[in-house]
Amino acid sequence: MNDTQILHINETCIDEALLTQAAEAITQNKTVILPTETVYGLGANALNSEAVNKIFIAKGRPQDNPLIVHISNMNMLEKCVKEIPEKALSLMHVFWPGPLTLILEKSNLIPSNVSAGLNTVGVRMPDHPIALRLIERANTPIAAPSANRSGRPSPTTAQHVISDMQGRVDVIIAADHSRIGLESTVLDMTQKPPMILRPGGVTLSQLQSVIPEIIIDPQIHQSVDSPRSPGMKYTHYAPQAEMLMVRGEHAEVIKKITHLMDEHKHIKTAIICADEHLQDYQGQHCLSLGSLANPAFMASQLFTVLRQCDELNLDYVITEAFVEEEMGLALMNRLKKAVGYKILDV
Ligand code: TXA
Ligand code: MG
């Protein structure tokens, strides 16, 4: 057990003394949970393998799942990678700082446990004042996976990280809720054409507006044994409840979900749906992600709603399916994992 220090830092008025404390913890190779615009990250000095090892221990993360390295300026990037291809550079100009992780060939300064033995490394510049200032002040890139216990939904509030990680890390920076609420897009620039390994905060069409040939890894739609992005193979985001997704024409979906809910009356159930459909499930316990008109907002609510399933001790949860376009693609990717790919087409 660590004696975790919780530092409350406000992003609009950063307390320099507290920030310095967190930065010193990083330079002392300790673990620091930091807010980013996507989800909270569990950070440590990316250039020190012992520090990085503490991340794996705190999360209970399998060693074959590589970490994303967070940087605050281009000099740091040069330290982390062998070369910066022209196309990667044009993406960085448009999307950094922001929710885009680029997979590039790694330099020798990146320890092999960061990249799980691969010769590539995922790097991103987060769009969050506290994260950027922390990296700048520590003056070292910070390796950081999402700050959840392995298998749990990624944390988007200080409360989520405190409940998952208190006692397991040295420092927690408790700040506001994460603005995007869902992880970065992971784009492999070492493949031709560049391939999206994980949909996230930057959408396919946004990326294609800069590099038209970018494609999506077909594997992201299925559950596979050895995906290109190692992290995609593990059970993720799964609440304790038995989960199911019902997909199809809406009238049929309502009928099926209502029928299944009736069959499970004796246990604690809930339906994950959109605002517009709340009226279709009267008498049922509904957890809405928000309006269909705002898929980015729905995506930002997903992890909170999945955690609510546990807080409410639900036994059986059925979710609607949503349109797999733009942020809806990332939302559905996480939702399908949460239901363990159990999808009923009606
Ligand atoms: O938004 C985010 O990306 C958050 C915040 C904290 O930055 N981080 C995050 O990290 O989601 P994590 O570790 O939970 O997910 C990283 C994903 C995993 O699926 C991992 O397999 C993949 O990125 N990844 C990392 N390095 C890779 C590499 N060299 N090649 C292929 N996939 C890689
Ligand atoms: Mg994660």
CSV table of C-alpha atoms and ligand atoms in Angstrom, one decimal:
chain,number,residue,atom,x,y,z
A,1,MET,CA,0.0,0.0,0.0
A,2,ASN,CA,1.2,3.5,-0.9
A,3,ASP,CA,0.4,6.5,1.2
A,4,THR,CA,-1.3,8.3,-1.6
A,5,GLN,CA,-1.1,12.1,-1.6
A,6,ILE,CA,-4.1,13.7,-3.2
A,7,LEU,CA,-3.4,17.2,-4.7
A,8,HIS,CA,-6.5,19.2,-5.6
A,9,ILE,CA,-5.5,21.4,-8.5
A,10,ASN,CA,-7.8,23.7,-10.4
A,11,GLU,CA,-7.1,23.9,-14.2
A,12,THR,CA,-8.1,27.5,-14.6
A,13,CYS,CA,-5.9,28.6,-11.7
A,14,ILE,CA,-3.1,26.2,-11.3
A,15,ASP,CA,-1.4,26.2,-7.9
A,16,GLU,CA,2.3,26.2,-8.7
A,17,ALA,CA,3.4,24.8,-5.4
A,18,LEU,CA,1.2,21.8,-5.8
A,19,LEU,CA,2.2,21.3,-9.4
A,20,THR,CA,5.9,21.4,-8.4
A,21,GLN,CA,5.2,18.7,-5.8
A,22,ALA,CA,3.7,16.5,-8.5
A,23,ALA,CA,6.5,17.2,-10.9
A,24,GLU,CA,9.1,16.3,-8.3
A,25,ALA,CA,7.3,13.0,-7.7
A,26,ILE,CA,7.7,12.3,-11.4
A,27,THR,CA,11.5,13.2,-11.4
A,28,GLN,CA,11.8,10.9,-8.3
A,29,ASN,CA,10.4,8.1,-10.4
A,30,LYS,CA,7.2,7.9,-8.5
A,31,THR,CA,3.7,7.3,-9.9
A,32,VAL,CA,1.4,10.4,-10.4
A,33,ILE,CA,-2.2,10.3,-11.7
A,34,LEU,CA,-2.8,13.3,-13.9
A,35,PRO,CA,-5.9,14.7,-15.6
A,36,THR,CA,-6.0,14.8,-19.4
A,37,GLU,CA,-8.7,16.0,-21.8
A,38,THR,CA,-9.6,12.4,-22.7
A,39,VAL,CA,-9.4,10.4,-19.4
A,40,TYR,CA,-7.2,10.5,-16.3
A,41,GLY,CA,-3.8,8.9,-16.9
A,42,LEU,CA,-1.5,6.9,-14.5
A,43,GLY,CA,1.8,8.5,-15.2
A,44,ALA,CA,5.5,7.9,-14.5
A,45,ASN,CA,8.8,9.0,-16.0
A,46,ALA,CA,8.8,7.4,-19.5
A,47,LEU,CA,12.6,7.3,-19.6
A,48,ASN,CA,13.1,5.2,-16.5
A,49,SER,CA,12.1,1.5,-16.7
A,50,GLU,CA,11.7,1.1,-12.9
A,51,ALA,CA,9.3,4.0,-12.8
A,52,VAL,CA,7.4,2.5,-15.7
A,53,ASN,CA,7.2,-0.8,-14.0
A,54,LYS,CA,5.4,0.8,-11.1
A,55,ILE,CA,2.6,1.7,-13.5
A,56,PHE,CA,2.1,-2.0,-14.5
A,57,ILE,CA,2.0,-3.0,-10.8
A,58,ALA,CA,-0.5,-0.2,-9.8
A,59,LYS,CA,-2.9,-1.0,-12.6
A,60,GLY,CA,-2.5,-4.8,-12.6
A,61,ARG,CA,-1.8,-4.4,-16.3
A,62,PRO,CA,-0.4,-7.2,-18.4
A,63,GLN,CA,3.2,-6.6,-19.4
A,64,ASP,CA,2.5,-7.1,-23.1
A,65,ASN,CA,0.3,-4.1,-23.4
A,66,PRO,CA,2.4,-1.0,-24.4
A,67,LEU,CA,1.9,2.5,-22.9
A,68,ILE,CA,1.3,5.9,-24.5
A,69,VAL,CA,4.1,8.4,-23.9
A,70,HIS,CA,2.9,12.0,-23.2
A,71,ILE,CA,5.0,15.0,-24.3
A,72,SER,CA,4.6,18.7,-24.0
A,73,ASN,CA,6.9,20.0,-26.8
A,74,MET,CA,8.6,18.8,-30.0
A,75,ASN,CA,12.1,18.5,-28.4
A,76,MET,CA,10.7,15.8,-26.2
A,77,LEU,CA,9.2,14.1,-29.2
A,78,GLU,CA,12.6,13.9,-30.9
A,79,LYS,CA,14.0,12.1,-27.8
A,80,CYS,CA,11.3,9.5,-28.0
A,81,VAL,CA,11.2,8.5,-31.7
A,82,LYS,CA,13.7,7.6,-34.4
A,83,GLU,CA,12.3,9.9,-37.0
A,84,ILE,CA,9.3,12.0,-37.5
A,85,PRO,CA,7.8,11.2,-40.9
A,86,GLU,CA,6.4,14.1,-43.0
A,87,LYS,CA,2.8,12.8,-42.7
A,88,ALA,CA,3.0,12.4,-39.0
A,89,LEU,CA,4.2,16.0,-38.7
A,90,SER,CA,1.3,17.4,-40.7
A,91,LEU,CA,-1.1,15.5,-38.3
A,92,MET,CA,0.7,16.9,-35.3
A,93,HIS,CA,0.3,20.4,-36.7
A,94,VAL,CA,-3.5,20.0,-36.9
A,95,PHE,CA,-4.4,17.7,-34.0
A,96,TRP,CA,-1.8,18.4,-31.2
A,97,PRO,CA,-2.2,19.1,-28.5
A,98,GLY,CA,-5.2,16.8,-28.6
A,99,PRO,CA,-6.6,13.3,-28.4
A,100,LEU,CA,-4.5,11.7,-31.1
A,101,THR,CA,-1.8,9.1,-30.4
A,102,LEU,CA,0.7,8.4,-33.2
A,103,ILE,CA,2.6,5.1,-33.3
A,104,LEU,CA,6.1,5.8,-34.6
A,105,GLU,CA,9.4,3.9,-34.5
A,106,LYS,CA,10.9,4.3,-31.0
A,107,SER,CA,14.3,5.6,-30.0
A,108,ASN,CA,16.7,3.8,-27.8
A,109,LEU,CA,15.9,6.1,-24.9
A,110,ILE,CA,12.4,4.6,-24.5
A,111,PRO,CA,12.8,1.5,-22.2
A,112,SER,CA,11.4,-1.7,-23.6
A,113,ASN,CA,8.7,-2.1,-20.9
A,114,VAL,CA,7.0,1.2,-22.2
A,115,SER,CA,6.6,-0.4,-25.6
A,116,ALA,CA,6.1,-3.9,-24.4
A,117,GLY,CA,9.1,-5.1,-26.4
A,118,LEU,CA,7.8,-3.6,-29.7
A,119,ASN,CA,10.1,-1.4,-31.8
A,120,THR,CA,7.4,1.3,-31.9
A,121,VAL,CA,6.0,3.8,-29.4
A,122,GLY,CA,2.7,5.6,-29.1
A,123,VAL,CA,3.1,9.3,-28.4
A,124,ARG,CA,0.7,12.2,-27.9
A,125,MET,CA,0.6,15.8,-26.6
A,126,PRO,CA,-2.4,16.1,-24.3
A,127,ASP,CA,-4.7,19.1,-24.6
A,128,HIS,CA,-4.9,19.8,-20.9
A,129,PRO,CA,-3.2,22.7,-19.0
A,130,ILE,CA,-2.3,20.6,-15.9
A,131,ALA,CA,-0.9,17.7,-18.0
A,132,LEU,CA,1.2,20.0,-20.2
A,133,ARG,CA,2.5,22.0,-17.3
A,134,LEU,CA,3.3,18.8,-15.3
A,135,ILE,CA,5.3,17.3,-18.2
A,136,GLU,CA,7.1,20.6,-18.8
A,137,ARG,CA,7.9,21.1,-15.2
A,138,ALA,CA,9.2,17.5,-14.7
A,139,ASN,CA,11.1,18.0,-18.0
A,140,THR,CA,10.6,14.4,-19.1
A,141,PRO,CA,8.1,12.6,-21.2
A,142,ILE,CA,5.4,10.8,-19.0
A,143,ALA,CA,4.2,7.3,-19.9
A,144,ALA,CA,0.5,7.0,-18.9
A,145,PRO,CA,-2.2,4.4,-19.5
A,146,SER,CA,-5.7,5.2,-18.5
A,147,ALA,CA,-5.7,5.4,-14.7
A,148,ASN,CA,-8.3,2.6,-14.0
A,149,ARG,CA,-7.6,-0.8,-12.5
A,150,SER,CA,-7.1,-3.1,-15.4
A,151,GLY,CA,-10.5,-4.2,-16.8
A,152,ARG,CA,-12.5,-1.3,-15.3
A,153,PRO,CA,-13.9,1.6,-17.3
A,154,SER,CA,-11.4,4.4,-17.8
A,155,PRO,CA,-11.7,7.2,-15.1
A,156,THR,CA,-13.1,10.5,-16.2
A,157,THR,CA,-13.5,12.1,-12.8
A,158,ALA,CA,-11.3,12.6,-9.7
A,159,GLN,CA,-13.7,10.4,-7.8
A,160,HIS,CA,-13.2,7.5,-10.2
A,161,VAL,CA,-9.5,7.6,-9.8
A,162,ILE,CA,-9.6,7.9,-6.1
A,163,SER,CA,-11.9,4.9,-5.8
A,164,ASP,CA,-9.8,2.8,-8.2
A,165,MET,CA,-6.3,3.9,-7.2
A,166,GLN,CA,-6.0,5.4,-3.7
A,167,GLY,CA,-3.3,3.4,-1.9
A,168,ARG,CA,-1.8,2.1,-5.2
A,169,VAL,CA,0.0,5.2,-6.4
A,170,ASP,CA,2.1,8.0,-4.9
A,171,VAL,CA,0.2,11.1,-6.0
A,172,ILE,CA,-3.3,11.7,-7.4
A,173,ILE,CA,-3.9,15.1,-9.0
A,174,ALA,CA,-7.7,15.6,-8.4
A,175,ALA,CA,-9.0,18.0,-11.0
A,176,ASP,CA,-12.2,18.6,-13.1
A,177,HIS,CA,-14.0,15.8,-15.1
A,178,SER,CA,-12.3,14.9,-18.4
A,179,ARG,CA,-13.7,17.0,-21.2
A,180,ILE,CA,-13.8,14.4,-23.9
A,181,GLY,CA,-14.4,11.5,-21.6
A,182,LEU,CA,-13.1,8.7,-23.9
A,183,GLU,CA,-9.5,7.8,-24.9
A,184,SER,CA,-7.4,9.1,-27.7
A,185,THR,CA,-7.5,7.8,-31.3
A,186,VAL,CA,-4.5,5.5,-31.8
A,187,LEU,CA,-3.1,5.8,-35.3
A,188,ASP,CA,-0.3,3.6,-36.5
A,189,MET,CA,2.0,5.7,-38.8
A,190,THR,CA,4.4,2.8,-39.3
A,191,GLN,CA,1.9,1.1,-41.6
A,192,LYS,CA,1.1,2.0,-45.2
A,193,PRO,CA,-1.5,3.3,-45.4
A,194,PRO,CA,-1.6,4.6,-41.8
A,195,MET,CA,-4.1,2.6,-39.8
A,196,ILE,CA,-6.4,3.5,-36.9
A,197,LEU,CA,-5.9,0.8,-34.3
A,198,ARG,CA,-8.3,2.4,-31.8
A,199,PRO,CA,-11.1,4.9,-32.6
A,200,GLY,CA,-11.2,7.8,-30.2
A,201,GLY,CA,-11.3,11.6,-29.7
A,202,VAL,CA,-10.2,12.5,-33.2
A,203,THR,CA,-12.6,11.0,-35.8
A,204,LEU,CA,-11.7,9.2,-39.1
A,205,SER,CA,-13.1,12.0,-41.3
A,206,GLN,CA,-11.1,14.6,-39.3
A,207,LEU,CA,-7.9,12.5,-39.9
A,208,GLN,CA,-8.8,11.9,-43.6
A,209,SER,CA,-9.1,15.7,-44.2
A,210,VAL,CA,-5.4,15.8,-43.6
A,211,ILE,CA,-4.3,12.3,-44.9
A,212,PRO,CA,-7.0,10.9,-47.2
A,213,GLU,CA,-5.6,7.4,-47.3
A,214,ILE,CA,-5.9,6.6,-43.6
A,215,ILE,CA,-7.9,3.4,-43.0
A,216,ILE,CA,-9.5,1.8,-40.0
A,217,ASP,CA,-8.2,-1.6,-38.7
A,218,PRO,CA,-11.0,-4.0,-39.7
A,219,GLN,CA,-10.2,-5.9,-36.5
A,220,ILE,CA,-11.7,-3.1,-34.3
A,221,HIS,CA,-15.2,-4.3,-35.1
A,222,GLN,CA,-14.6,-7.8,-33.7
A,223,SER,CA,-13.3,-9.5,-30.7
A,224,VAL,CA,-9.9,-11.0,-31.9
A,225,ASP,CA,-7.2,-13.0,-30.2
A,226,SER,CA,-4.1,-11.0,-31.4
A,227,PRO,CA,-5.0,-7.6,-32.5
A,228,ARG,CA,-2.5,-5.1,-33.8
A,229,SER,CA,-3.0,-2.9,-30.8
A,230,PRO,CA,-2.3,-5.3,-27.9
A,231,GLY,CA,-4.6,-3.4,-25.5
A,232,MET,CA,-7.6,-4.2,-27.7
A,233,LYS,CA,-7.6,-7.9,-26.8
A,234,TYR,CA,-8.3,-7.5,-23.1
A,235,THR,CA,-11.7,-7.4,-21.5
A,236,HIS,CA,-12.4,-3.8,-20.9
A,237,TYR,CA,-14.8,-1.5,-19.3
A,238,ALA,CA,-17.0,-4.4,-18.2
A,239,PRO,CA,-19.4,-3.8,-15.3
A,240,GLN,CA,-20.2,-6.6,-12.9
A,241,ALA,CA,-23.6,-7.0,-14.4
A,242,GLU,CA,-24.4,-9.4,-17.3
A,243,MET,CA,-24.4,-7.2,-20.3
A,244,LEU,CA,-26.2,-7.4,-23.7
A,245,MET,CA,-26.5,-5.1,-26.7
A,246,VAL,CA,-29.7,-5.2,-28.8
A,247,ARG,CA,-29.3,-3.8,-32.3
A,248,GLY,CA,-31.7,-3.3,-35.2
A,249,GLU,CA,-34.7,-1.3,-36.3
A,250,HIS,CA,-35.9,0.8,-33.4
A,251,ALA,CA,-39.4,-0.6,-33.0
A,252,GLU,CA,-38.0,-4.2,-32.9
A,253,VAL,CA,-35.3,-3.1,-30.4
A,254,ILE,CA,-38.0,-1.7,-28.1
A,255,LYS,CA,-40.0,-4.9,-28.3
A,256,LYS,CA,-37.0,-7.2,-27.7
A,257,ILE,CA,-35.6,-5.1,-24.8
A,258,THR,CA,-39.0,-4.8,-23.1
A,259,HIS,CA,-39.5,-8.6,-23.4
A,260,LEU,CA,-36.1,-9.4,-22.0
A,261,MET,CA,-36.6,-6.9,-19.1
A,262,ASP,CA,-39.9,-8.7,-18.3
A,263,GLU,CA,-38.1,-12.0,-18.2
A,264,HIS,CA,-35.5,-10.6,-15.8
A,265,LYS,CA,-38.0,-8.9,-13.4
A,266,HIS,CA,-36.7,-10.7,-10.4
A,267,ILE,CA,-33.2,-9.2,-10.6
A,268,LYS,CA,-31.8,-5.6,-10.7
A,269,THR,CA,-31.9,-4.4,-14.3
A,270,ALA,CA,-31.3,-1.3,-16.4
A,271,ILE,CA,-31.4,-0.1,-20.0
A,272,ILE,CA,-28.6,2.1,-21.4
A,273,CYS,CA,-30.3,4.3,-24.1
A,274,ALA,CA,-30.5,7.7,-25.6
A,275,ASP,CA,-32.6,10.6,-24.3
A,276,GLU,CA,-35.0,10.3,-27.3
A,277,HIS,CA,-35.9,6.7,-26.3
A,278,LEU,CA,-36.5,7.2,-22.6
A,279,GLN,CA,-40.3,7.3,-23.3
A,280,ASP,CA,-40.1,3.9,-25.1
A,281,TYR,CA,-39.2,2.0,-21.9
A,282,GLN,CA,-41.7,3.2,-19.4
A,283,GLY,CA,-41.6,1.6,-16.0
A,284,GLN,CA,-38.0,0.4,-16.7
A,285,HIS,CA,-34.8,1.7,-15.0
A,286,CYS,CA,-33.0,3.7,-17.8
A,287,LEU,CA,-29.5,5.2,-17.8
A,288,SER,CA,-29.3,7.7,-20.7
A,289,LEU,CA,-26.1,8.7,-22.4
A,290,GLY,CA,-27.7,11.9,-23.7
A,291,SER,CA,-29.2,13.0,-26.9
A,292,LEU,CA,-28.6,11.3,-30.3
A,293,ALA,CA,-28.1,14.8,-31.7
A,294,ASN,CA,-24.8,15.0,-29.8
A,295,PRO,CA,-22.7,11.7,-30.1
A,296,ALA,CA,-19.6,13.4,-28.7
A,297,PHE,CA,-21.6,14.1,-25.5
A,298,MET,CA,-22.9,10.6,-25.4
A,299,ALA,CA,-19.4,9.3,-25.7
A,300,SER,CA,-18.3,11.5,-22.9
A,301,GLN,CA,-20.9,10.0,-20.6
A,302,LEU,CA,-20.3,6.3,-21.3
A,303,PHE,CA,-17.7,5.5,-18.7
A,304,THR,CA,-19.7,7.3,-16.0
A,305,VAL,CA,-22.8,5.3,-16.9
A,306,LEU,CA,-20.8,2.0,-16.9
A,307,ARG,CA,-19.5,2.8,-13.5
A,308,GLN,CA,-23.0,3.6,-12.3
A,309,CYS,CA,-24.0,0.0,-13.2
A,310,ASP,CA,-21.7,-1.2,-10.5
A,311,GLU,CA,-22.6,1.6,-8.0
A,312,LEU,CA,-26.2,0.5,-8.4
A,313,ASN,CA,-25.3,-3.2,-8.0
A,314,LEU,CA,-27.1,-4.0,-11.3
A,315,ASP,CA,-27.3,-7.7,-12.3
A,316,TYR,CA,-28.4,-7.4,-15.9
A,317,VAL,CA,-27.9,-4.4,-18.3
A,318,ILE,CA,-29.1,-4.1,-21.9
A,319,THR,CA,-27.9,-1.4,-24.1
A,320,GLU,CA,-29.2,0.0,-27.3
A,321,ALA,CA,-26.7,0.2,-30.3
A,322,PHE,CA,-25.8,3.6,-31.8
A,323,VAL,CA,-24.7,4.8,-35.2
A,324,GLU,CA,-21.1,3.9,-35.8
A,325,GLU,CA,-20.0,7.2,-37.4
A,326,GLU,CA,-17.7,9.9,-36.2
A,327,MET,CA,-17.6,9.9,-32.3
A,328,GLY,CA,-20.3,7.1,-32.5
A,329,LEU,CA,-17.6,4.8,-33.8
A,330,ALA,CA,-15.5,5.2,-30.7
A,331,LEU,CA,-18.6,5.1,-28.4
A,332,MET,CA,-19.7,1.8,-30.0
A,333,ASN,CA,-16.2,0.3,-29.9
A,334,ARG,CA,-16.1,0.8,-26.1
A,335,LEU,CA,-19.7,-0.3,-25.7
A,336,LYS,CA,-19.2,-3.5,-27.6
A,337,LYS,CA,-16.2,-4.3,-25.4
A,338,ALA,CA,-18.3,-3.6,-22.3
A,339,VAL,CA,-20.9,-6.1,-23.4
A,340,GLY,CA,-18.2,-8.6,-24.2
A,341,TYR,CA,-19.3,-8.5,-27.9
A,342,LYS,CA,-22.7,-10.1,-26.9
A,343,ILE,CA,-24.9,-8.5,-29.5
A,344,LEU,CA,-28.4,-9.6,-30.4
A,345,ASP,CA,-29.5,-8.5,-33.9
A,346,VAL,CA,-33.3,-8.1,-34.2
B,1,TXA,O1,-6.5,9.1,-24.2
B,1,TXA,C1,-5.6,8.2,-23.9
B,1,TXA,O2,-5.0,7.7,-24.9
B,1,TXA,C2,-5.3,7.9,-22.5
B,1,TXA,C3,-4.7,9.1,-21.8
B,1,TXA,C4,-4.3,8.9,-20.4
B,1,TXA,O3,-3.7,9.6,-22.6
B,1,TXA,N1,-4.4,6.8,-22.4
B,1,TXA,C5,-4.8,5.5,-22.7
B,1,TXA,O4,-3.8,4.6,-22.5
B,1,TXA,O5,-5.9,5.2,-23.1
B,1,TXA,P1,-4.1,3.0,-22.5
B,1,TXA,O6,-2.8,2.4,-22.1
B,1,TXA,O7,-5.3,2.7,-21.6
B,1,TXA,O8,-4.4,2.6,-24.0
B,1,TXA,C6,-3.3,2.6,-24.9
B,1,TXA,C7,-3.7,1.9,-26.1
B,1,TXA,C8,-3.7,0.4,-25.9
B,1,TXA,O9,-4.7,-0.2,-26.7
B,1,TXA,C9,-2.3,0.0,-26.4
B,1,TXA,O10,-2.3,-1.4,-26.8
B,1,TXA,C10,-2.1,0.9,-27.6
B,1,TXA,O11,-2.7,2.1,-27.1
B,1,TXA,N2,-0.7,1.1,-27.9
B,1,TXA,C11,0.2,1.8,-27.2
B,1,TXA,N3,1.4,1.7,-27.7
B,1,TXA,C12,1.3,1.0,-28.9
B,1,TXA,C13,2.2,0.5,-29.9
B,1,TXA,N4,3.5,0.8,-29.9
B,1,TXA,N5,1.7,-0.2,-30.9
B,1,TXA,C14,0.3,-0.5,-30.9
B,1,TXA,N6,-0.6,-0.1,-30.0
B,1,TXA,C15,-0.1,0.6,-29.0
B,2,MG,MG,-7.0,1.9,-20.9
